[in-house]
Amino acid sequence: MYVHSLNFDQFSSRFMKITNTQRVKSIRSHLMGILLLTFISLSPSYHSQGEAIFKAKCATCHAVFQNGTGPKLYGAVQRWEDAGEGELIYEWVRNNAALRASGNSKRAAEIFAEYKGSVMTVFADLTDEQISSVFEWVDSQDPNAASGGGNQANTENGASEEEEGGLPWTWIILGIMFVVIIMAVSGVRRQLKIATKESGIETDSLTYIEEFKTWAWKYRLYVGIVSLVLVLTLFVGLFKILYTINVMENYQPSQPIAFPHDVHAGINGIDCKYCHNSVTKSKSAGIPTVNVCMNCHKKINGEGKEFQGEIEKIYTAAGWDPTLGPSGGYKDPEKGNTSPIVWNKVHNLPDHVYFNHSQHVVVGGLDCKQCHGDMTKMNETAKVQPHEALNKIQENIDSKIEFTKPTLTMGWCIECHSQSGINIAGTDNAYYTEIHNRLKKNDYSLLNSYNDDGKVTVKELGGWECSKCHY
Amino acid sequence: MANTKKYWKGIDELNETKSFQESKESEFSQSNSIESFLADDQLSESSTGRRDFLKFLGFSVAAATVAACEAPVIKAVPYVMKPENVTPGMPTWYASTYYDGSSYASILVKTREARPIFIKGNKHFGITKGSVTPSIIASVLGVYDSERIKNPLKGGKKSTWTAVDNEISKAIKNANKVALISNTIISPSIHGAISELKSAVKGEFEHIQYDPISYSAIRSANESNFGKSFIPSYDFSKAKTIVGVNADFLSTWLMPTEFAAQYGETRNPDNKDGMSKHFQFEAVMSVTGSNADYRGMTKPSEEENVLKYILAGVKGMSSTVKLSSNLKKTADLAVKSLLENGNESLVVCGTNNTGLQQLVNEINNQNNANGTTIILENELHLFQSEEAKLLECVKGISTGTYDVVLFYNSNPAYSLPKDDLKKALKGKKVKVTVSLNSHADETTTLCTYNCPDHHALESWADFHPKSNHYALAQPTIRPLHNTAAALESFLVWSGKKVRGGKNSTVAYDNIKETFSSLTTADFNMVMHNSCVKLEQPMLEDSISFNSADYAPMPNIGKGTEVITYQKTAIGNGNHANNPWLHELPDPITKVTWDNYITMNPVEMTKAGYKTTYDQENGLSMAKITVNGVSKTLPVYPLPGQAPGTVGVALGYGRGGNGEKIGKSAYQTAEYGGYEVSKNGKPKAIGANVFPMLSTENDEFTYSNSGKVVKVDGEYIIAATQIHHTVMGRHSIVRETTKEIFDNKGKEAYNPAHTLQTLDDNLNHVEKPVSEFDIWDEHPVENVGHRWGMSIDLSSCIGCSNCLVACQSENNVPVVGKDEVRRGREMHWLRIDRYFASDEEAAVGTKKNKDSFSYDQAEIAALNPKVVHMPMMCQHCNHAPCETVCPVAATTHSNEGLNQMTYNRCIGTRYCANNCPYKVRRFNWFNYPSYKKFTEINPAQDDLGRMVLNPDVTVRSRGVMEKCSFCVQRIQATKLKSKIDKEPVADGEFSTACADVCPTNAIVVGDWNDVNSKIRKSSEDIRSYQALEEVGIKPNVWYKVKVRNEQNNLLSKLQVEKKSHHGSNNKHH
């Protein structure tokens, strides 16, 4: 697998505008991704109710270990208990404004003051049990894991890169040696010939080519077979190379802002759909607009120069001045104080392909990572994952999807369409019920033939047809 | 027909020189033989030998291939602050209103990422009930016109708003006399702003409303008959007899957006309370005339007699006026029908003559039509042209009576009958002239200042088109350029408001004020609907009809009668820069990109004009002289043109003097660039015939007598259909009469095609074609979806809305005149127009092979019946195109669609050759970048590209393309249903063509939904499929055209035959 990806990287660096440093980075992060993924797929998956609720409702404003728009949640229960109001935390979560208004809680007023009057969203429908499951999950997280893991992986990457980097050299040296041997042998032959000539013995002075021709004719059967095999191998090889042209696996352009997906989606656990919010409504998932960033980054301005510098770029784009007013404010957008962020597009769909995110996410019920890989573990800016990585995603394993084609190629799309099933019989979606009824009523044998492998696949309902994606 | 001109290879041939004579004998020029060329030693010794050259060539090809693999870095720029109602990738629709001075409609504008890309009618609200015209649909292109004036100008040079405002306000304030010349303004807010302007002037202020196509005669006739100058509302839907005299009310007359839908309602033969009967008396075959049940070829000079004859008839008196026998026959039938239907009848006249309009009023009054088909109380506020005042004003401009003259939304320097205004403005007697037009057009270029107005899609506006109706227009895009709303300009110049800049709310606030003074309705709700019904103003006295003395009738002199008329697409010339409209084939003549003289082919043959033409052979030219104005134009053979008359379209010849009115407004040269006239300026398309109008009795008169003389030379025109008739192919078009339809069975007028076969007992039996399958059936029936379409030929009026909507929705490229001429137009949908020939009066019948000649069937009748037949990919279930594609680029979907996959297509064109309907289009050029199309293809500049539909591929060179049934809309509809967890509701999916059909002739939907409209329509007794006998099972059905006429020949021929197969004539 490593060899493949490295070959690809060398190839891609010739054909895509990726600088050398970018290439090294991409190799490194690629390896890191695989290492991490291997690690994850071995560790037991942790799916608790608490985690789900946290990601859906809390993560937008709260981080586990850091104060964000709202305070960090790690140890929150402990802090409320320390204040002697341990029981009130449930009411606080459900309706903070009501609790504050009731005047029963000192801590409520404190937090309100600390966060400069930010009001927390009301979650009236959360039960005590659900709330405690969130805090249980939060407190079960390891505060050391969040900062330690990354560095370790990096050093390992560095080592493995050099190791892997030697491989083609071996081949090159071997090749050179082979050429040298051939040249040496033919040199000897030539010397012998000259020697025989000088010694006066008459031989047919045949040229190399004529000699070769006689030899080839003598062994024409073997020569024929060998050359046929050679030609075929060449063609197969050429085709394989041609197929990789413009395959965007691992394409990783540099971005104007060093946005870490692993921090946002991983450590902070923000749901992908919070930022890429048109994914459920539109064909495009959407690149988050600056006002979405600002929902959190009004408060979070980063620790350390490096981070502050990056977050500063968001402020410049949004026209935000942290010194305006008591807690910062927007400069007049009409006076040209805003400047949109110009990202480098990572996923480029050709013009003649139509792809709709909402179809796949809402109707198909796919998780983002089933196609994009696990972004929570990716430090560098977004990139298309190799299909091998996607095959390790738990959801794809569960639905028995095995990709063999590079991601975002048509082969990859139709692989999925031929393997994934649609539940048309026992669904609450009246659209599919109608389709099912029509099949049942008018062509039962067709329905049966669809069901012979136990599922109705996307392909069987027309998911392989040209004008589903090309128009 | 052969070309009459002789061409010489060169001056040598002309002079017949000796060397030419010698060289003529040999086939090839001998000056440098191939042998001597190859034996040239020097050549092989040159530093780059032939072999080396080939090596270099091979290398560079390889290098170019490798370099092409490089993926460019593409940027993505999200919003800083995302507007709440914009979801990237999803369309946002806005309800708005369209008014350009002549057409009015309630519209819906589709925007993507805040760019308007598609306009259709609003079927839910407004007086137009979803009807639009081709020019309204195409107007979306105007906002992206790169030749719009982008800044305020002074003396043609860029200036600033502050500077021009200061100077203009000062000039207005100190002026002794100010004139504002505008089109008819129906905006209460702008009227308000104009009165503010009036009060700001020290001296006199005149506001003159002027329409190039004037309806002032209707107003003045009503003044004499009803005591009030007004235009009433007409309701064609209540009329069972419709008589039109020179009134193209389905396409250009008054309010076609209202009338087409109303007319469509009455034309359905399935209606329980009958189908309307339509009589048309006209000279030039119009869209309306082509739909008439009876059409009388009427010269302008005969209109008076026809109306007088009908008036006498409905009064029950015998008339003394003389009519030609044919005309008399038609008029008698009209009188009979009018008497039968009484107040359920309507007579309209399109001639701008008070006397004729008084006659029409008399007839309608005699029929008691006032109150049923004519609603006197609900006045139309459009078309308030005051020609007398304008002509007076032009005199004033030339003598210097005025200090300031403002032009708003009007271009009189182009459209006035005489060049007086041009001369007057050039005389520079007026100190300050201001134009608010958006282009440097004929009038603007003569003005000192230009203060460009926003495009209609960029601005707020309000309209009061009728007494009881108030409508709003909202912007759908932020102003692209440094322009300002005219409403704001008027308020600023009157000193009431200050400029608001790019984000100005001046116009919006003003309209909101006007709104609250007119109605108590909720502004946002009205904005959402785009309009609101106002309480009908009570009339002081009820209006009643009084006879009055007739005003002078048209006095058309001797000679050929020349009718200047409006064409569906170009109209009065407002949209003469719109390439979609120029390329729209005229509904009757099918000619694109030109105007021409129309003449009856019978007369043309007599006078020696050519009546046939094709891509290499042009039409004869003629010089036409009216009122001292001469123009030379090609002569087009138009069957049905009244003998003794010719027609010329208005609206052409714009921008011929170097005015910049838009890139596509000029004749393009063969390889790009413009054809240049002698003065070095780009040649205008066609000729301007406005100067031919006369101004009798202060009314613009559009029909005059003149002289037509054949001149030498030929002119090649680009028509999409060069044959006239259906030429005996009766399985394409089927028609019958109401009488046959009512009284006889399907077998008579819509027989199923049958084939002979053997039954189980080896007996010969006939079975309908639909029961045979050439290949295995596609599993589309009853499983999943099966998309189908049905087109009612009875309802289709040939308005061509569908064609422009399709072009707009599907990014269909504009190809220009030269390519259309070669038959390479790219329209996915065409409307075939068939004239009936005398030989085939009975469509759908077999001919006697001994006496029948196809040659005769090719010749259209003198006054032919017309069928309009929209034709697009029929999505055959046994598609012949699919089987011949070597690369499987065109395949059949399990939803019944014939899919076209561009990225697979290698352009063999086998499919197009195998298509019996000829609906596949080959993409010959790289239209979005090849230089030949720079001027005409909007997709060639950055602004124009914004109109493209992002959900549809812009096809590249070398692929086949064709109607996809708007598959992008099918997919979107299905997705919406899946997300909403609902089955696809009938009517939820609509193609672009069905969306804009004013008469609902096109029905689309899921055929597998047994309760759907399309299923019912396809199983209707009138349904048939074009070329059904070929056995390719299309998913498109047509419905037999029914004419409400008496046709004895047809009823003799369309008889019920004894069916061989019982009742088994069900369609599948």
Tab-separated table of N, CA and C in Angstrom, chain B residues 211-300:
chain	number	residue	atom	x	y	z
B	211	ASP	N	-45.711	55.614	-27.247
B	211	ASP	CA	-45.392	54.222	-27.544
B	211	ASP	C	-45.134	54.081	-29.031
B	212	PRO	N	-44.060	53.401	-29.392
B	212	PRO	CA	-43.788	53.227	-30.828
B	212	PRO	C	-44.936	52.510	-31.529
B	213	ILE	N	-45.544	51.560	-30.840
B	213	ILE	CA	-46.729	50.912	-31.393
B	213	ILE	C	-47.907	51.512	-30.644
B	214	SER	N	-48.648	52.333	-31.348
B	214	SER	CA	-49.666	53.135	-30.670
B	214	SER	C	-51.054	52.491	-30.754
B	215	TYR	N	-51.796	52.645	-29.660
B	215	TYR	CA	-53.189	52.189	-29.629
B	215	TYR	C	-54.111	53.377	-29.366
B	216	SER	N	-53.652	54.561	-29.757
B	216	SER	CA	-54.396	55.763	-29.407
B	216	SER	C	-55.782	55.781	-30.040
B	217	ALA	N	-55.945	55.090	-31.172
B	217	ALA	CA	-57.251	55.108	-31.849
B	217	ALA	C	-58.324	54.465	-30.983
B	218	ILE	N	-57.954	53.417	-30.230
B	218	ILE	CA	-58.952	52.772	-29.363
B	218	ILE	C	-59.428	53.789	-28.320
B	219	ARG	N	-58.446	54.535	-27.768
B	219	ARG	CA	-58.810	55.515	-26.758
B	219	ARG	C	-59.694	56.607	-27.341
B	220	SER	N	-59.323	57.104	-28.519
B	220	SER	CA	-60.121	58.224	-29.040
B	220	SER	C	-61.495	57.745	-29.522
B	221	ALA	N	-61.557	56.509	-30.045
B	221	ALA	CA	-62.874	55.989	-30.434
B	221	ALA	C	-63.751	55.838	-29.202
B	222	ASN	N	-63.167	55.366	-28.106
B	222	ASN	CA	-63.952	55.222	-26.882
B	222	ASN	C	-64.375	56.574	-26.330
B	223	GLU	N	-63.534	57.563	-26.543
B	223	GLU	CA	-63.902	58.902	-26.081
B	223	GLU	C	-65.156	59.377	-26.804
B	224	SER	N	-65.203	59.095	-28.105
B	224	SER	CA	-66.377	59.553	-28.845
B	224	SER	C	-67.609	58.687	-28.530
B	225	ASN	N	-67.399	57.390	-28.258
B	225	ASN	CA	-68.536	56.495	-28.014
B	225	ASN	C	-68.960	56.426	-26.561
B	226	PHE	N	-67.988	56.556	-25.638
B	226	PHE	CA	-68.311	56.404	-24.211
B	226	PHE	C	-68.060	57.675	-23.413
B	227	GLY	N	-67.533	58.677	-24.085
B	227	GLY	CA	-67.263	59.929	-23.393
B	227	GLY	C	-66.039	59.880	-22.521
B	228	LYS	N	-65.207	58.882	-22.711
B	228	LYS	CA	-64.027	58.763	-21.863
B	228	LYS	C	-62.920	58.081	-22.664
B	229	SER	N	-61.719	58.631	-22.550
B	229	SER	CA	-60.607	58.052	-23.300
B	229	SER	C	-59.991	56.921	-22.491
B	230	PHE	N	-60.269	55.697	-22.889
B	230	PHE	CA	-59.735	54.565	-22.127
B	230	PHE	C	-59.663	53.314	-23.005
B	231	ILE	N	-58.937	52.332	-22.502
B	231	ILE	CA	-58.930	51.016	-23.145
B	231	ILE	C	-59.530	50.050	-22.129
B	232	PRO	N	-60.561	49.320	-22.505
B	232	PRO	CA	-61.182	48.412	-21.544
B	232	PRO	C	-60.392	47.103	-21.418
B	233	SER	N	-60.826	46.243	-20.509
B	233	SER	CA	-60.271	44.893	-20.454
B	233	SER	C	-61.087	44.002	-21.369
B	234	TYR	N	-60.385	43.070	-22.001
B	234	TYR	CA	-61.087	42.112	-22.855
B	234	TYR	C	-60.975	40.733	-22.221
B	235	ASP	N	-62.023	39.955	-22.342
B	235	ASP	CA	-61.961	38.597	-21.814
B	235	ASP	C	-62.307	37.608	-22.931
B	236	PHE	N	-61.261	37.086	-23.553
B	236	PHE	CA	-61.477	36.152	-24.663
B	236	PHE	C	-62.042	34.818	-24.177
B	237	SER	N	-61.847	34.533	-22.881
B	237	SER	CA	-62.295	33.221	-22.403
B	237	SER	C	-63.813	33.113	-22.401
B	238	LYS	N	-64.492	34.268	-22.418
B	238	LYS	CA	-65.956	34.231	-22.412
B	238	LYS	C	-66.525	34.278	-23.826
B	239	ALA	N	-65.631	34.393	-24.809
B	239	ALA	CA	-66.118	34.574	-26.172
B	239	ALA	C	-66.256	33.244	-26.891
B	240	LYS	N	-67.414	33.045	-27.504
B	240	LYS	CA	-67.593	31.843	-28.322
B	240	LYS	C	-67.383	32.156	-29.792
B	241	THR	N	-67.521	33.419	-30.129
B	241	THR	CA	-67.136	33.857	-31.469
B	241	THR	C	-66.105	34.962	-31.316
B	242	ILE	N	-64.997	34.775	-31.961
B	242	ILE	CA	-63.946	35.779	-31.896
B	242	ILE	C	-63.675	36.253	-33.314
B	243	VAL	N	-63.757	37.563	-33.516
B	243	VAL	CA	-63.433	38.120	-34.823
B	243	VAL	C	-62.268	39.083	-34.645
B	244	GLY	N	-61.178	38.797	-35.295
B	244	GLY	CA	-60.015	39.678	-35.220
B	244	GLY	C	-59.771	40.317	-36.565
B	245	VAL	N	-59.656	41.618	-36.561
B	245	VAL	CA	-59.327	42.318	-37.798
B	245	VAL	C	-57.948	42.934	-37.621
B	246	ASN	N	-56.980	42.377	-38.315
B	246	ASN	CA	-55.607	42.878	-38.246
B	246	ASN	C	-55.142	43.021	-36.794
B	247	ALA	N	-55.578	42.097	-35.930
B	247	ALA	CA	-55.171	42.163	-34.520
B	247	ALA	C	-54.512	40.845	-34.147
B	248	ASP	N	-53.209	40.894	-33.954
B	248	ASP	CA	-52.458	39.691	-33.609
B	248	ASP	C	-52.471	39.537	-32.087
B	249	PHE	N	-53.670	39.270	-31.551
B	249	PHE	CA	-53.816	39.351	-30.088
B	249	PHE	C	-53.163	38.191	-29.346
B	250	LEU	N	-52.714	37.151	-30.067
B	250	LEU	CA	-52.021	36.059	-29.382
B	250	LEU	C	-50.529	36.326	-29.261
B	251	SER	N	-50.063	37.319	-29.957
B	251	SER	CA	-48.620	37.493	-29.985
B	251	SER	C	-48.152	38.922	-29.737
B	252	THR	N	-48.839	39.892	-30.338
B	252	THR	CA	-48.320	41.253	-30.198
B	252	THR	C	-49.369	42.300	-29.836
B	253	TRP	N	-50.643	42.054	-30.079
B	253	TRP	CA	-51.628	43.111	-29.919
B	253	TRP	C	-52.028	43.310	-28.450
B	254	LEU	N	-51.879	44.504	-27.943
B	254	LEU	CA	-52.319	44.928	-26.620
B	254	LEU	C	-51.742	44.074	-25.492
B	255	MET	N	-52.457	43.079	-25.020
B	255	MET	CA	-51.986	42.300	-23.875
B	255	MET	C	-51.943	40.808	-24.212
B	256	PRO	N	-51.062	40.398	-25.106
B	256	PRO	CA	-51.044	38.979	-25.486
B	256	PRO	C	-50.834	38.059	-24.279
B	257	THR	N	-50.152	38.575	-23.247
B	257	THR	CA	-49.924	37.731	-22.074
B	257	THR	C	-51.236	37.378	-21.385
B	258	GLU	N	-52.233	38.232	-21.549
B	258	GLU	CA	-53.534	37.931	-20.957
B	258	GLU	C	-54.384	37.110	-21.925
B	259	PHE	N	-54.308	37.504	-23.203
B	259	PHE	CA	-55.246	36.952	-24.168
B	259	PHE	C	-54.930	35.506	-24.563
B	260	ALA	N	-53.636	35.165	-24.634
B	260	ALA	CA	-53.274	33.825	-25.105
B	260	ALA	C	-53.873	32.757	-24.189
B	261	ALA	N	-53.771	32.986	-22.879
B	261	ALA	CA	-54.304	31.997	-21.937
B	261	ALA	C	-55.824	31.935	-22.035
B	262	GLN	N	-56.453	33.110	-22.140
B	262	GLN	CA	-57.921	33.145	-22.249
B	262	GLN	C	-58.387	32.434	-23.504
B	263	TYR	N	-57.684	32.698	-24.589
B	263	TYR	CA	-58.012	32.086	-25.871
B	263	TYR	C	-57.856	30.572	-25.760
B	264	GLY	N	-56.744	30.144	-25.143
B	264	GLY	CA	-56.483	28.717	-24.985
B	264	GLY	C	-57.622	28.005	-24.288
B	265	GLU	N	-58.221	28.675	-23.303
B	265	GLU	CA	-59.322	28.058	-22.559
B	265	GLU	C	-60.497	27.702	-23.469
B	266	THR	N	-60.697	28.523	-24.480
B	266	THR	CA	-61.885	28.310	-25.312
B	266	THR	C	-61.619	27.381	-26.488
B	267	ARG	N	-60.356	26.988	-26.654
B	267	ARG	CA	-60.013	26.237	-27.858
B	267	ARG	C	-59.954	24.735	-27.631
B	268	ASN	N	-60.368	24.286	-26.460
B	268	ASN	CA	-60.309	22.860	-26.179
B	268	ASN	C	-61.579	22.186	-26.700
B	269	PRO	N	-61.440	21.284	-27.666
B	269	PRO	CA	-62.637	20.640	-28.212
B	269	PRO	C	-63.352	19.760	-27.187
B	270	ASP	N	-62.649	19.420	-26.088
B	270	ASP	CA	-63.291	18.597	-25.061
B	270	ASP	C	-64.186	19.422	-24.138
B	271	ASN	N	-64.109	20.749	-24.268
B	271	ASN	CA	-64.949	21.605	-23.418
B	271	ASN	C	-66.416	21.215	-23.553
B	272	LYS	N	-67.095	21.171	-22.426
B	272	LYS	CA	-68.507	20.783	-22.480
B	272	LYS	C	-69.351	21.855	-23.150
B	273	ASP	N	-69.026	23.124	-22.824
B	273	ASP	CA	-69.854	24.184	-23.403
B	273	ASP	C	-69.289	24.708	-24.718
B	274	GLY	N	-68.660	23.813	-25.444
B	274	GLY	CA	-68.300	24.161	-26.810
B	274	GLY	C	-66.939	24.795	-26.970
B	275	MET	N	-66.558	24.888	-28.222
B	275	MET	CA	-65.258	25.429	-28.591
B	275	MET	C	-65.515	26.733	-29.326
B	276	SER	N	-64.647	27.694	-29.108
B	276	SER	CA	-64.910	28.983	-29.747
B	276	SER	C	-64.650	28.898	-31.252
B	277	LYS	N	-65.282	29.810	-31.956
B	277	LYS	CA	-65.072	29.918	-33.393
B	277	LYS	C	-64.310	31.215	-33.638
B	278	HIS	N	-63.237	31.104	-34.393
B	278	HIS	CA	-62.346	32.251	-34.528
B	278	HIS	C	-62.223	32.651	-36.000
B	279	PHE	N	-62.598	33.900	-36.290
B	279	PHE	CA	-62.469	34.452	-37.632
B	279	PHE	C	-61.389	35.510	-37.606
B	280	GLN	N	-60.524	35.486	-38.599
B	280	GLN	CA	-59.468	36.487	-38.623
B	280	GLN	C	-59.426	37.117	-40.006
B	281	PHE	N	-59.429	38.442	-40.019
B	281	PHE	CA	-59.301	39.170	-41.280
B	281	PHE	C	-57.996	39.930	-41.246
B	282	GLU	N	-57.038	39.530	-42.047
B	282	GLU	CA	-55.726	40.181	-41.980
B	282	GLU	C	-55.000	40.015	-43.296
B	283	ALA	N	-53.931	40.802	-43.453
B	283	ALA	CA	-53.164	40.747	-44.694
B	283	ALA	C	-51.932	39.867	-44.533
B	284	VAL	N	-51.135	40.142	-43.493
B	284	VAL	CA	-49.944	39.339	-43.241
B	284	VAL	C	-50.356	38.189	-42.332
B	285	MET	N	-49.945	36.970	-42.676
B	285	MET	CA	-50.282	35.831	-41.826
B	285	MET	C	-49.611	36.012	-40.466
B	286	SER	N	-50.430	36.162	-39.435
B	286	SER	CA	-49.882	36.366	-38.101
B	286	SER	C	-50.054	35.087	-37.299
B	287	VAL	N	-49.473	35.062	-36.101
B	287	VAL	CA	-49.638	33.908	-35.227
B	287	VAL	C	-51.127	33.696	-34.960
B	288	THR	N	-51.835	34.796	-34.715
B	288	THR	CA	-53.259	34.684	-34.451
B	288	THR	C	-54.002	34.169	-35.679
B	289	GLY	N	-53.663	34.728	-36.832
B	289	GLY	CA	-54.307	34.293	-38.066
B	289	GLY	C	-54.067	32.828	-38.350
B	290	SER	N	-52.886	32.342	-37.973
B	290	SER	CA	-52.577	30.943	-38.248
B	290	SER	C	-53.398	30.016	-37.366
B	291	ASN	N	-54.001	30.542	-36.311
B	291	ASN	CA	-54.820	29.716	-35.429
B	291	ASN	C	-56.306	29.830	-35.717
B	292	ALA	N	-56.645	30.748	-36.614
B	292	ALA	CA	-58.063	31.010	-36.856
B	292	ALA	C	-58.731	29.825	-37.544
B	293	ASP	N	-60.013	29.652	-37.256
B	293	ASP	CA	-60.779	28.624	-37.963
B	293	ASP	C	-61.057	29.077	-39.384
B	294	TYR	N	-61.325	30.362	-39.523
B	294	TYR	CA	-61.520	30.940	-40.852
B	294	TYR	C	-60.639	32.168	-40.953
B	295	ARG	N	-59.936	32.279	-42.054
B	295	ARG	CA	-59.069	33.446	-42.196
B	295	ARG	C	-59.347	34.095	-43.537
B	296	GLY	N	-59.715	35.355	-43.488
B	296	GLY	CA	-59.965	36.073	-44.725
B	296	GLY	C	-58.762	36.939	-45.056
B	297	MET	N	-58.217	36.768	-46.270
B	297	MET	CA	-57.095	37.615	-46.663
B	297	MET	C	-57.631	39.000	-46.959
B	298	THR	N	-57.305	39.947	-46.128
B	298	THR	CA	-57.934	41.253	-46.188
B	298	THR	C	-56.877	42.332	-46.352
B	299	LYS	N	-57.022	43.109	-47.388
B	299	LYS	CA	-56.104	44.227	-47.572
B	299	LYS	C	-56.473	45.326	-46.573
B	300	PRO	N	-55.512	46.128	-46.148
B	300	PRO	CA	-55.836	47.203	-45.212
B	300	PRO	C	-56.988	48.071	-45.719
